[in-house]
Amino acid sequence: MTETAPFFSDADLAGDFYTRRFQPGPSENTLILNMGPQHPSTHGVLRIVLEVDGEYIVRAEPVLGYLHRMHERMAEEKTYLQYLPNMGRVDYLHALAWNWAFVGAVERLAGIEVPERAEYIRVITTELNRVASHLVWWGAYLLDLGAFTPILYAFEDREWILDLLQTPTGARLTYSYFRPGGVAADIDKEFLKGAKDFAVHMRDRLKMYKDLVTDNIIFRKRLEGIGPISLDMCRRYGATGPVVRGSGLAYDVRRAEPYSVYDRFEFEIPTTGSGDAMGRYRVRMEELEQSLRIIEQAVDSIPEGEIRVKGAPKVKWKAPAGEAYFAVEGGRGKIGVHLVSDGSNRPYRCKLRAPGFSNMSLFGEIARGILLADAVAILGSLDLVIPEMDR
Amino acid sequence: MDLGELDARKGFFKETLAGLWSLVVGLKVTGKYFFRPQITVHYPRRTVDNIPSFRGPIELISREEDPAKPKCGACSMCVSACPSGCFTVTKKRPPAPTPEEIAEQKEKEARGEKVKKKAAPKEPERFLYDYSLCSLCGTCVEACPSGALRFSASPYRAAFDRKELVFDLLADLAERAREDRNPPGTGKTTE
Ligand code: SF4
Ligand code: SF4
């Protein structure tokens, strides 16, 4: 089976490297199908080569790299401060978590203290951003499953957050707001009030979301028991975030390796043991509630003070030689930045650990033997952000 | 009909009813929405009201005493700070010496004294900014030692050609001064 299958050569549709390498299986009745790179349910340019037997998937292989922008390489070409805008563009939905992962790594590398107020600001804005990220996931996931209305409701609520975050950050999506040693701009009373009002408003909406979608019988039938992921599989692939929590392990970086001031807030780590798409869905919906709790607590207890430490890195700043790793909990799982410095003003190496990549890797295994229509439900439940996977 | 079949039928009816009920619940939610006022904004006829907090393209801040002159000291700090190389800044050349000055210099030279050349004024001759490369990160604003840069609040700078997005910030400043819409300090210009 090393020759190209006649189907391709006869029709002169030899395909590209990936389709040729993806050899047809032992059965003659299967069809090789490309899902993506332009496909409405892959949200960006993810391509999955599928071998289907009728409606059933025999094999699936994700093909990545369409959005590879060499972020890691770019880090080696730019100074530490110049690299910050890149972080807003790795995962556009939860940009602040990536901001945080990078400045956190720089701070750990250089031993920079962060003022307490800045830490609180980071918590509040990152949690708001997490809610926004989950809302986009929620809307888009239901859109994949054929429900059009929810995304409009989700975007209505997300608009609140974007308007709020626009004031201190100046942007609506690709934030570049955190700085080593603090944040770029202070937040005012109005912002804090807005954040609190939003939490109240969002609670109300979550009830509506539950009535409209979570309790809907068609929706539940579509998700329950679909795409079960065992804990063992999560371990093998390094899945984190709502995926591993949906499989029953309460692993959350905010609790497992507490950073910043997260240890001062009360919040739970929602888990479900079912491991199916519905479990992951429930975990994320519960996480929205937990994020709101954190926001409320942080708004109530935010101290006054500096937002940026004196002597924070400036343009010509050089990092001390050494290595540092910093991990934060992003909307999709554990985000890690590993910096190696040789003492110059640019990182010698910068490794970005994207949770989406690990979460997506297990798709090939769970897709075996499922219906094509369920593949969409599973992909959506993994909450993939393609630019993050490709980096 | 045995009991098992009866149970199955009961289950079927129950499920159907539950399904119909969730349909009603969903319709109630969307139905309520139908009678609510519209929340979207019809763009060209109306705009949103939080544009001032948006970070638009970079612009120069003028001096207090002269709204047409930038605070910029042409130190090129922003040029080296910007991750994308958006700026091209050239310093003004020293002014050409007048004939009297030349004569004076020559005299001094003849006497073997040191000749001091005129220092270049700390002002930019040219200040170009390529908006098509800018990621609006704010590194330049923070890096500028004279506090001469800020974000404007004009989100409508679209163009058909990349070249149209290279702005001459000095000309832009002069124009703003002429039209008298040049808020001092960090206040932003809106379109
Ligand atoms: S905002 Fe950032 S990318 Fe834009 S000109 Fe300033 S430093 Fe360069
Ligand atoms: S704008 Fe600021 S940083 Fe840039 S050249 Fe002028 S004074 Fe220097």
PDB file of N, CA and C in Angstrom, chain A residues 78-79 81-86 89 149 152-153 156-157 162-164 166-172 174 176-177 179 183-184 205 208 211-212 215-218 221 308 314-316, chain B residues 14-15 18-20 22-23 25-27 29-31 33-34 36 39 48-56 77 79-84 134-139 142-144 188:
ATOM      1  N   LYS A  78      12.921  39.898  18.680  1.00  0.00           N
ATOM      2  CA  LYS A  78      12.403  41.138  19.261  1.00  0.00           C
ATOM      3  C   LYS A  78      12.821  41.233  20.724  1.00  0.00           C
ATOM      4  N   THR A  79      12.841  42.448  21.228  1.00  0.00           N
ATOM      5  CA  THR A  79      13.149  42.594  22.648  1.00  0.00           C
ATOM      6  C   THR A  79      11.932  42.139  23.449  1.00  0.00           C
ATOM      7  N   LEU A  81      10.032  43.690  25.483  1.00  0.00           N
ATOM      8  CA  LEU A  81       8.869  44.566  25.417  1.00  0.00           C
ATOM      9  C   LEU A  81       8.237  44.557  24.037  1.00  0.00           C
ATOM     10  N   GLN A  82       9.066  44.426  23.039  1.00  0.00           N
ATOM     11  CA  GLN A  82       8.519  44.443  21.678  1.00  0.00           C
ATOM     12  C   GLN A  82       7.701  43.198  21.384  1.00  0.00           C
ATOM     13  N   TYR A  83       7.911  42.155  22.163  1.00  0.00           N
ATOM     14  CA  TYR A  83       7.205  40.912  21.880  1.00  0.00           C
ATOM     15  C   TYR A  83       5.786  40.921  22.443  1.00  0.00           C
ATOM     16  N   LEU A  84       5.502  41.870  23.334  1.00  0.00           N
ATOM     17  CA  LEU A  84       4.186  41.879  23.974  1.00  0.00           C
ATOM     18  C   LEU A  84       2.999  41.871  23.015  1.00  0.00           C
ATOM     19  N   PRO A  85       3.010  42.696  21.958  1.00  0.00           N
ATOM     20  CA  PRO A  85       1.833  42.665  21.075  1.00  0.00           C
ATOM     21  C   PRO A  85       1.581  41.298  20.444  1.00  0.00           C
ATOM     22  N   ASN A  86       2.617  40.498  20.284  1.00  0.00           N
ATOM     23  CA  ASN A  86       2.409  39.157  19.736  1.00  0.00           C
ATOM     24  C   ASN A  86       1.470  38.333  20.617  1.00  0.00           C
ATOM     25  N   ARG A  89      -2.108  38.057  20.048  1.00  0.00           N
ATOM     26  CA  ARG A  89      -2.531  37.481  18.779  1.00  0.00           C
ATOM     27  C   ARG A  89      -2.337  35.981  18.709  1.00  0.00           C
ATOM     28  N   THR A 149     -29.881  31.328  17.039  1.00  0.00           N
ATOM     29  CA  THR A 149     -30.168  32.442  17.951  1.00  0.00           C
ATOM     30  C   THR A 149     -29.150  32.622  19.079  1.00  0.00           C
ATOM     31  N   LEU A 152     -26.341  35.229  18.991  1.00  0.00           N
ATOM     32  CA  LEU A 152     -26.705  36.641  19.073  1.00  0.00           C
ATOM     33  C   LEU A 152     -26.816  37.072  20.526  1.00  0.00           C
ATOM     34  N   TYR A 153     -27.383  36.213  21.350  1.00  0.00           N
ATOM     35  CA  TYR A 153     -27.478  36.531  22.782  1.00  0.00           C
ATOM     36  C   TYR A 153     -26.090  36.575  23.401  1.00  0.00           C
ATOM     37  N   GLU A 156     -24.354  39.680  22.510  1.00  0.00           N
ATOM     38  CA  GLU A 156     -24.903  40.841  23.205  1.00  0.00           C
ATOM     39  C   GLU A 156     -24.221  40.994  24.568  1.00  0.00           C
ATOM     40  N   ASP A 157     -24.061  39.872  25.267  1.00  0.00           N
ATOM     41  CA  ASP A 157     -23.420  39.932  26.585  1.00  0.00           C
ATOM     42  C   ASP A 157     -21.933  40.205  26.460  1.00  0.00           C
ATOM     43  N   LEU A 162     -16.542  43.708  26.186  1.00  0.00           N
ATOM     44  CA  LEU A 162     -15.628  44.399  25.270  1.00  0.00           C
ATOM     45  C   LEU A 162     -15.656  45.895  25.533  1.00  0.00           C
ATOM     46  N   ASP A 163     -16.857  46.435  25.764  1.00  0.00           N
ATOM     47  CA  ASP A 163     -16.947  47.865  26.063  1.00  0.00           C
ATOM     48  C   ASP A 163     -16.204  48.187  27.346  1.00  0.00           C
ATOM     49  N   LEU A 164     -16.352  47.307  28.330  1.00  0.00           N
ATOM     50  CA  LEU A 164     -15.651  47.532  29.598  1.00  0.00           C
ATOM     51  C   LEU A 164     -14.149  47.505  29.385  1.00  0.00           C
ATOM     52  N   GLN A 166     -12.441  47.881  26.820  1.00  0.00           N
ATOM     53  CA  GLN A 166     -11.902  48.866  25.894  1.00  0.00           C
ATOM     54  C   GLN A 166     -11.346  50.080  26.634  1.00  0.00           C
ATOM     55  N   THR A 167     -11.951  50.409  27.769  1.00  0.00           N
ATOM     56  CA  THR A 167     -11.510  51.620  28.468  1.00  0.00           C
ATOM     57  C   THR A 167     -10.051  51.515  28.927  1.00  0.00           C
ATOM     58  N   PRO A 168      -9.679  50.516  29.709  1.00  0.00           N
ATOM     59  CA  PRO A 168      -8.257  50.509  30.091  1.00  0.00           C
ATOM     60  C   PRO A 168      -7.326  50.004  28.992  1.00  0.00           C
ATOM     61  N   THR A 169      -7.780  49.060  28.189  1.00  0.00           N
ATOM     62  CA  THR A 169      -6.828  48.447  27.261  1.00  0.00           C
ATOM     63  C   THR A 169      -6.763  49.178  25.933  1.00  0.00           C
ATOM     64  N   GLY A 170      -7.829  49.856  25.558  1.00  0.00           N
ATOM     65  CA  GLY A 170      -7.837  50.568  24.283  1.00  0.00           C
ATOM     66  C   GLY A 170      -8.164  49.684  23.111  1.00  0.00           C
ATOM     67  N   ALA A 171      -8.302  48.390  23.334  1.00  0.00           N
ATOM     68  CA  ALA A 171      -8.587  47.482  22.223  1.00  0.00           C
ATOM     69  C   ALA A 171      -9.814  46.648  22.565  1.00  0.00           C
ATOM     70  N   ARG A 172     -10.323  45.972  21.578  1.00  0.00           N
ATOM     71  CA  ARG A 172     -11.497  45.146  21.813  1.00  0.00           C
ATOM     72  C   ARG A 172     -11.205  43.661  21.681  1.00  0.00           C
ATOM     73  N   THR A 174      -7.497  42.107  20.411  1.00  0.00           N
ATOM     74  CA  THR A 174      -6.094  41.728  20.547  1.00  0.00           C
ATOM     75  C   THR A 174      -5.413  42.649  21.545  1.00  0.00           C
ATOM     76  N   SER A 176      -3.031  44.273  24.291  1.00  0.00           N
ATOM     77  CA  SER A 176      -1.626  44.276  24.660  1.00  0.00           C
ATOM     78  C   SER A 176      -1.555  45.172  25.873  1.00  0.00           C
ATOM     79  N   TYR A 177      -1.964  44.644  26.990  1.00  0.00           N
ATOM     80  CA  TYR A 177      -2.300  45.477  28.136  1.00  0.00           C
ATOM     81  C   TYR A 177      -1.366  45.267  29.319  1.00  0.00           C
ATOM     82  N   ARG A 179       2.142  44.610  31.291  1.00  0.00           N
ATOM     83  CA  ARG A 179       3.546  44.929  31.086  1.00  0.00           C
ATOM     84  C   ARG A 179       4.333  44.218  32.176  1.00  0.00           C
ATOM     85  N   VAL A 183       0.595  46.780  34.803  1.00  0.00           N
ATOM     86  CA  VAL A 183      -0.287  46.882  33.640  1.00  0.00           C
ATOM     87  C   VAL A 183      -0.089  48.255  33.005  1.00  0.00           C
ATOM     88  N   ALA A 184      -0.625  48.430  31.805  1.00  0.00           N
ATOM     89  CA  ALA A 184      -0.352  49.654  31.055  1.00  0.00           C
ATOM     90  C   ALA A 184      -1.171  50.837  31.549  1.00  0.00           C
ATOM     91  N   ARG A 205     -28.575  36.193  32.917  1.00  0.00           N
ATOM     92  CA  ARG A 205     -28.518  35.634  31.568  1.00  0.00           C
ATOM     93  C   ARG A 205     -28.212  34.140  31.606  1.00  0.00           C
ATOM     94  N   MET A 208     -31.182  32.223  31.732  1.00  0.00           N
ATOM     95  CA  MET A 208     -31.843  32.182  30.430  1.00  0.00           C
ATOM     96  C   MET A 208     -31.134  31.181  29.505  1.00  0.00           C
ATOM     97  N   ASP A 211     -32.287  27.753  30.375  1.00  0.00           N
ATOM     98  CA  ASP A 211     -33.629  27.437  29.868  1.00  0.00           C
ATOM     99  C   ASP A 211     -33.600  27.212  28.366  1.00  0.00           C
ATOM    100  N   LEU A 212     -32.894  28.104  27.699  1.00  0.00           N
ATOM    101  CA  LEU A 212     -32.953  28.076  26.242  1.00  0.00           C
ATOM    102  C   LEU A 212     -32.168  26.903  25.668  1.00  0.00           C
ATOM    103  N   ASP A 215     -31.143  22.967  28.920  1.00  0.00           N
ATOM    104  CA  ASP A 215     -32.225  22.038  29.212  1.00  0.00           C
ATOM    105  C   ASP A 215     -32.963  21.566  27.964  1.00  0.00           C
ATOM    106  N   ASN A 216     -32.567  22.087  26.840  1.00  0.00           N
ATOM    107  CA  ASN A 216     -33.277  21.715  25.621  1.00  0.00           C
ATOM    108  C   ASN A 216     -33.006  20.265  25.269  1.00  0.00           C
ATOM    109  N   ILE A 217     -34.076  19.545  24.989  1.00  0.00           N
ATOM    110  CA  ILE A 217     -33.918  18.094  24.846  1.00  0.00           C
ATOM    111  C   ILE A 217     -33.182  17.727  23.557  1.00  0.00           C
ATOM    112  N   ILE A 218     -33.399  18.512  22.522  1.00  0.00           N
ATOM    113  CA  ILE A 218     -32.712  18.210  21.258  1.00  0.00           C
ATOM    114  C   ILE A 218     -31.217  18.373  21.445  1.00  0.00           C
ATOM    115  N   LYS A 221     -29.767  15.560  23.602  1.00  0.00           N
ATOM    116  CA  LYS A 221     -29.642  14.293  22.862  1.00  0.00           C
ATOM    117  C   LYS A 221     -28.469  14.341  21.900  1.00  0.00           C
ATOM    118  N   ARG A 308       2.224  49.959  38.441  1.00  0.00           N
ATOM    119  CA  ARG A 308       3.426  49.464  37.784  1.00  0.00           C
ATOM    120  C   ARG A 308       4.587  49.708  38.722  1.00  0.00           C
ATOM    121  N   LYS A 314      12.348  49.033  30.772  1.00  0.00           N
ATOM    122  CA  LYS A 314      12.171  50.090  29.767  1.00  0.00           C
ATOM    123  C   LYS A 314      12.726  49.594  28.436  1.00  0.00           C
ATOM    124  N   VAL A 315      12.762  50.500  27.485  1.00  0.00           N
ATOM    125  CA  VAL A 315      13.116  50.100  26.122  1.00  0.00           C
ATOM    126  C   VAL A 315      14.435  49.318  26.033  1.00  0.00           C
ATOM    127  N   LYS A 316      15.455  49.815  26.720  1.00  0.00           N
ATOM    128  CA  LYS A 316      16.770  49.185  26.554  1.00  0.00           C
ATOM    129  C   LYS A 316      17.042  48.096  27.582  1.00  0.00           C
TER     130      LYS A 316
ATOM    131  N   LYS B  14     -43.640  10.386  27.501  1.00  0.00           N
ATOM    132  CA  LYS B  14     -42.986  11.312  28.424  1.00  0.00           C
ATOM    133  C   LYS B  14     -41.947  12.148  27.685  1.00  0.00           C
ATOM    134  N   GLU B  15     -41.162  11.433  26.904  1.00  0.00           N
ATOM    135  CA  GLU B  15     -40.082  12.110  26.195  1.00  0.00           C
ATOM    136  C   GLU B  15     -40.643  13.124  25.197  1.00  0.00           C
ATOM    137  N   ALA B  18     -41.761  16.088  27.088  1.00  0.00           N
ATOM    138  CA  ALA B  18     -40.616  16.890  27.548  1.00  0.00           C
ATOM    139  C   ALA B  18     -40.015  17.671  26.389  1.00  0.00           C
ATOM    140  N   GLY B  19     -39.950  17.022  25.248  1.00  0.00           N
ATOM    141  CA  GLY B  19     -39.404  17.695  24.072  1.00  0.00           C
ATOM    142  C   GLY B  19     -40.258  18.874  23.671  1.00  0.00           C
ATOM    143  N   LEU B  20     -41.560  18.673  23.670  1.00  0.00           N
ATOM    144  CA  LEU B  20     -42.460  19.770  23.304  1.00  0.00           C
ATOM    145  C   LEU B  20     -42.352  20.908  24.309  1.00  0.00           C
ATOM    146  N   SER B  22     -39.719  21.749  26.103  1.00  0.00           N
ATOM    147  CA  SER B  22     -38.507  22.558  25.929  1.00  0.00           C
ATOM    148  C   SER B  22     -38.637  23.455  24.704  1.00  0.00           C
ATOM    149  N   LEU B  23     -39.453  23.034  23.763  1.00  0.00           N
ATOM    150  CA  LEU B  23     -39.734  23.894  22.607  1.00  0.00           C
ATOM    151  C   LEU B  23     -40.478  25.159  23.067  1.00  0.00           C
ATOM    152  N   VAL B  25     -40.493  26.446  26.076  1.00  0.00           N
ATOM    153  CA  VAL B  25     -39.604  27.292  26.888  1.00  0.00           C
ATOM    154  C   VAL B  25     -38.708  28.137  25.979  1.00  0.00           C
ATOM    155  N   GLY B  26     -38.141  27.473  24.983  1.00  0.00           N
ATOM    156  CA  GLY B  26     -37.258  28.195  24.062  1.00  0.00           C
ATOM    157  C   GLY B  26     -38.005  29.290  23.334  1.00  0.00           C
ATOM    158  N   LEU B  27     -39.204  28.995  22.891  1.00  0.00           N
ATOM    159  CA  LEU B  27     -39.980  30.004  22.169  1.00  0.00           C
ATOM    160  C   LEU B  27     -40.342  31.174  23.070  1.00  0.00           C
ATOM    161  N   VAL B  29     -38.467  32.356  25.475  1.00  0.00           N
ATOM    162  CA  VAL B  29     -37.277  33.217  25.578  1.00  0.00           C
ATOM    163  C   VAL B  29     -37.123  34.080  24.325  1.00  0.00           C
ATOM    164  N   THR B  30     -37.164  33.431  23.180  1.00  0.00           N
ATOM    165  CA  THR B  30     -36.967  34.206  21.952  1.00  0.00           C
ATOM    166  C   THR B  30     -38.157  35.126  21.703  1.00  0.00           C
ATOM    167  N   GLY B  31     -39.363  34.691  22.093  1.00  0.00           N
ATOM    168  CA  GLY B  31     -40.553  35.511  21.889  1.00  0.00           C
ATOM    169  C   GLY B  31     -40.466  36.803  22.665  1.00  0.00           C
ATOM    170  N   TYR B  33     -37.821  38.321  23.457  1.00  0.00           N
ATOM    171  CA  TYR B  33     -36.835  39.164  22.788  1.00  0.00           C
ATOM    172  C   TYR B  33     -37.436  39.923  21.619  1.00  0.00           C
ATOM    173  N   PHE B  34     -38.379  39.266  20.984  1.00  0.00           N
ATOM    174  CA  PHE B  34     -38.960  39.848  19.782  1.00  0.00           C
ATOM    175  C   PHE B  34     -39.577  41.208  20.067  1.00  0.00           C
ATOM    176  N   ARG B  36     -38.587  43.266  22.475  1.00  0.00           N
ATOM    177  CA  ARG B  36     -37.671  44.198  23.144  1.00  0.00           C
ATOM    178  C   ARG B  36     -37.137  45.207  22.144  1.00  0.00           C
ATOM    179  N   ILE B  39     -31.071  46.443  20.012  1.00  0.00           N
ATOM    180  CA  ILE B  39     -29.853  46.838  20.709  1.00  0.00           C
ATOM    181  C   ILE B  39     -28.682  47.063  19.759  1.00  0.00           C
ATOM    182  N   VAL B  48     -21.603  54.162  17.822  1.00  0.00           N
ATOM    183  CA  VAL B  48     -21.558  53.870  19.254  1.00  0.00           C
ATOM    184  C   VAL B  48     -20.913  55.054  19.972  1.00  0.00           C
ATOM    185  N   ASP B  49     -21.115  55.111  21.296  1.00  0.00           N
ATOM    186  CA  ASP B  49     -20.680  56.327  21.986  1.00  0.00           C
ATOM    187  C   ASP B  49     -19.395  56.141  22.785  1.00  0.00           C
ATOM    188  N   ASN B  50     -18.714  55.018  22.614  1.00  0.00           N
ATOM    189  CA  ASN B  50     -17.488  54.880  23.407  1.00  0.00           C
ATOM    190  C   ASN B  50     -16.237  54.913  22.531  1.00  0.00           C
ATOM    191  N   ILE B  51     -16.318  55.602  21.428  1.00  0.00           N
ATOM    192  CA  ILE B  51     -15.159  55.668  20.535  1.00  0.00           C
ATOM    193  C   ILE B  51     -13.957  56.361  21.188  1.00  0.00           C
ATOM    194  N   PRO B  52     -14.145  57.410  21.992  1.00  0.00           N
ATOM    195  CA  PRO B  52     -12.970  58.078  22.557  1.00  0.00           C
ATOM    196  C   PRO B  52     -12.014  57.152  23.321  1.00  0.00           C
ATOM    197  N   SER B  53     -12.514  56.078  23.903  1.00  0.00           N
ATOM    198  CA  SER B  53     -11.585  55.220  24.643  1.00  0.00           C
ATOM    199  C   SER B  53     -10.860  54.239  23.727  1.00  0.00           C
ATOM    200  N   PHE B  54     -11.204  54.241  22.480  1.00  0.00           N
ATOM    201  CA  PHE B  54     -10.544  53.336  21.539  1.00  0.00           C
ATOM    202  C   PHE B  54      -9.170  53.880  21.163  1.00  0.00           C
ATOM    203  N   ARG B  55      -8.218  52.982  20.994  1.00  0.00           N
ATOM    204  CA  ARG B  55      -6.888  53.417  20.589  1.00  0.00           C
ATOM    205  C   ARG B  55      -6.809  53.451  19.082  1.00  0.00           C
ATOM    206  N   GLY B  56      -6.783  54.643  18.538  1.00  0.00           N
ATOM    207  CA  GLY B  56      -6.655  54.773  17.096  1.00  0.00           C
ATOM    208  C   GLY B  56      -5.202  54.978  16.720  1.00  0.00           C
ATOM    209  N   MET B  77      13.744  57.469  19.967  1.00  0.00           N
ATOM    210  CA  MET B  77      13.475  56.387  20.919  1.00  0.00           C
ATOM    211  C   MET B  77      12.303  55.529  20.433  1.00  0.00           C
ATOM    212  N   VAL B  79      11.435  55.012  17.470  1.00  0.00           N
ATOM    213  CA  VAL B  79      11.832  54.216  16.309  1.00  0.00           C
ATOM    214  C   VAL B  79      12.424  52.883  16.770  1.00  0.00           C
ATOM    215  N   SER B  80      13.265  52.952  17.817  1.00  0.00           N
ATOM    216  CA  SER B  80      13.881  51.705  18.254  1.00  0.00           C
ATOM    217  C   SER B  80      12.948  50.895  19.148  1.00  0.00           C
ATOM    218  N   ALA B  81      11.948  51.540  19.737  1.00  0.00           N
ATOM    219  CA  ALA B  81      11.051  50.797  20.616  1.00  0.00           C
ATOM    220  C   ALA B  81       9.979  50.039  19.848  1.00  0.00           C
ATOM    221  N   CYS B  82       9.577  50.570  18.729  1.00  0.00           N
ATOM    222  CA  CYS B  82       8.442  49.984  18.015  1.00  0.00           C
ATOM    223  C   CYS B  82       8.777  48.589  17.493  1.00  0.00           C
ATOM    224  N   PRO B  83       7.943  47.609  17.794  1.00  0.00           N
ATOM    225  CA  PRO B  83       8.234  46.254  17.334  1.00  0.00           C
ATOM    226  C   PRO B  83       8.130  46.085  15.822  1.00  0.00           C
ATOM    227  N   SER B  84       7.382  46.935  15.171  1.00  0.00           N
ATOM    228  CA  SER B  84       7.135  46.724  13.749  1.00  0.00           C
ATOM    229  C   SER B  84       7.826  47.742  12.871  1.00  0.00           C
ATOM    230  N   CYS B 134       1.250  49.037  12.143  1.00  0.00           N
ATOM    231  CA  CYS B 134       1.104  49.287  13.577  1.00  0.00           C
ATOM    232  C   CYS B 134       0.150  48.295  14.225  1.00  0.00           C
ATOM    233  N   SER B 135       0.546  47.790  15.385  1.00  0.00           N
ATOM    234  CA  SER B 135      -0.346  46.888  16.106  1.00  0.00           C
ATOM    235  C   SER B 135      -0.989  47.592  17.294  1.00  0.00           C
ATOM    236  N   LEU B 136      -0.858  48.890  17.376  1.00  0.00           N
ATOM    237  CA  LEU B 136      -1.503  49.701  18.407  1.00  0.00           C
ATOM    238  C   LEU B 136      -1.195  49.196  19.807  1.00  0.00           C
ATOM    239  N   CYS B 137       0.070  48.850  20.009  1.00  0.00           N
ATOM    240  CA  CYS B 137       0.441  48.253  21.287  1.00  0.00           C
ATOM    241  C   CYS B 137       0.765  49.285  22.343  1.00  0.00           C
ATOM    242  N   GLY B 138       1.177  50.465  21.924  1.00  0.00           N
ATOM    243  CA  GLY B 138       1.461  51.500  22.903  1.00  0.00           C
ATOM    244  C   GLY B 138       2.891  51.527  23.393  1.00  0.00           C
ATOM    245  N   THR B 139       3.740  50.692  22.854  1.00  0.00           N
ATOM    246  CA  THR B 139       5.139  50.688  23.287  1.00  0.00           C
ATOM    247  C   THR B 139       5.791  52.037  23.010  1.00  0.00           C
ATOM    248  N   GLU B 142       4.744  54.761  25.486  1.00  0.00           N
ATOM    249  CA  GLU B 142       5.400  54.628  26.779  1.00  0.00           C
ATOM    250  C   GLU B 142       6.886  54.942  26.694  1.00  0.00           C
ATOM    251  N   ALA B 143       7.467  54.711  25.527  1.00  0.00           N
ATOM    252  CA  ALA B 143       8.916  54.874  25.409  1.00  0.00           C
ATOM    253  C   ALA B 143       9.315  56.335  25.235  1.00  0.00           C
ATOM    254  N   CYS B 144       8.451  57.160  24.693  1.00  0.00           N
ATOM    255  CA  CYS B 144       8.834  58.531  24.340  1.00  0.00           C
ATOM    256  C   CYS B 144       9.190  59.347  25.575  1.00  0.00           C
ATOM    257  N   LYS B 188      -7.602  63.143  23.370  1.00  0.00           N
ATOM    258  CA  LYS B 188      -7.482  62.548  22.047  1.00  0.00           C
ATOM    259  C   LYS B 188      -8.264  63.341  21.015  1.00  0.00           C
TER     260      LYS B 188
END
